[in-house]
Amino acid sequence: MYAWLFYVLPGPTWFRWLLVLGLLAGVIVVLMEFVYPWIAEFGFFSDATLDTGASPSE
């Protein structure tokens, strides 16, 4: 699959590497900005609690 992607991209080898790095950066940005926050709404990832043993009145 990766060889096919590299073969399909236009230009010389150095330009293909720049395109691959740009596409990879774009995928990472989309995942971090849209996909992971959407998944976090349905999970228990941010439901962390901290039990210090102290009562709230102290």
C-alpha positions as a LaTeX table, in Angstrom:
\begin{tabular}{lrrr}
\hline
Residue & $x$ (\AA) & $y$ (\AA) & $z$ (\AA) \\
\hline
Met1 & 0.00 & 0.00 & 0.00 \\
Tyr2 & 2.75 & 2.46 & 0.91 \\
Ala3 & 4.68 & 1.63 & $-2.23$ \\
Trp4 & 1.55 & 2.28 & $-4.28$ \\
Leu5 & 1.04 & 5.64 & $-2.55$ \\
Phe6 & 4.65 & 6.60 & $-3.16$ \\
Tyr7 & 4.37 & 5.51 & $-6.81$ \\
Val8 & 1.18 & 7.54 & $-7.42$ \\
Leu9 & 2.56 & 10.81 & $-6.06$ \\
Pro10 & 3.97 & 13.16 & $-8.70$ \\
Gly11 & 7.43 & 14.66 & $-8.91$ \\
Pro12 & 10.96 & 13.65 & $-8.02$ \\
Thr13 & 11.80 & 11.59 & $-4.96$ \\
Trp14 & 12.57 & 14.54 & $-2.65$ \\
Phe15 & 9.21 & 16.12 & $-3.52$ \\
Arg16 & 7.39 & 12.84 & $-2.90$ \\
Trp17 & 8.93 & 12.69 & 0.57 \\
Leu18 & 7.71 & 16.23 & 1.27 \\
Leu19 & 4.22 & 15.27 & 0.13 \\
Val20 & 4.24 & 12.14 & 2.29 \\
Leu21 & 5.34 & 14.13 & 5.34 \\
Gly22 & 2.69 & 16.78 & 4.62 \\
Leu23 & $-0.03$ & 14.17 & 4.24 \\
Leu24 & 1.07 & 12.48 & 7.45 \\
Ala25 & 1.00 & 15.79 & 9.31 \\
Gly26 & $-2.48$ & 16.46 & 7.91 \\
Val27 & $-3.76$ & 13.09 & 9.10 \\
Ile28 & $-2.31$ & 13.69 & 12.58 \\
Val29 & $-3.95$ & 17.14 & 12.79 \\
Val30 & $-7.34$ & 15.78 & 11.73 \\
Leu31 & $-7.10$ & 12.96 & 14.27 \\
Met32 & $-6.08$ & 15.28 & 17.13 \\
Glu33 & $-8.61$ & 18.03 & 16.37 \\
Phe34 & $-11.71$ & 16.06 & 15.37 \\
Val35 & $-11.56$ & 12.29 & 15.80 \\
Tyr36 & $-10.02$ & 11.87 & 19.25 \\
Pro37 & $-12.19$ & 14.52 & 20.98 \\
Trp38 & $-15.29$ & 12.95 & 19.43 \\
Ile39 & $-14.28$ & 9.49 & 20.69 \\
Ala40 & $-13.48$ & 10.90 & 24.15 \\
Glu41 & $-17.12$ & 11.96 & 24.56 \\
Phe42 & $-18.18$ & 8.32 & 24.52 \\
Gly43 & $-15.40$ & 6.94 & 26.67 \\
Phe44 & $-14.39$ & 7.05 & 30.28 \\
Phe45 & $-10.96$ & 8.53 & 29.54 \\
Ser46 & $-11.50$ & 11.80 & 31.42 \\
Asp47 & $-13.45$ & 10.36 & 34.36 \\
Ala48 & $-10.39$ & 10.19 & 36.58 \\
Thr49 & $-10.75$ & 10.57 & 40.32 \\
Leu50 & $-8.18$ & 11.19 & 42.98 \\
Asp51 & $-8.75$ & 9.77 & 46.44 \\
Thr52 & $-6.49$ & 11.50 & 48.95 \\
Gly53 & $-8.20$ & 10.06 & 51.99 \\
Ala54 & $-9.12$ & 13.49 & 53.35 \\
Ser55 & $-12.72$ & 14.48 & 53.92 \\
Pro56 & $-14.07$ & 17.49 & 52.00 \\
Ser57 & $-14.69$ & 19.48 & 55.21 \\
Glu58 & $-10.99$ & 19.68 & 56.05 \\
\hline
\end{tabular}
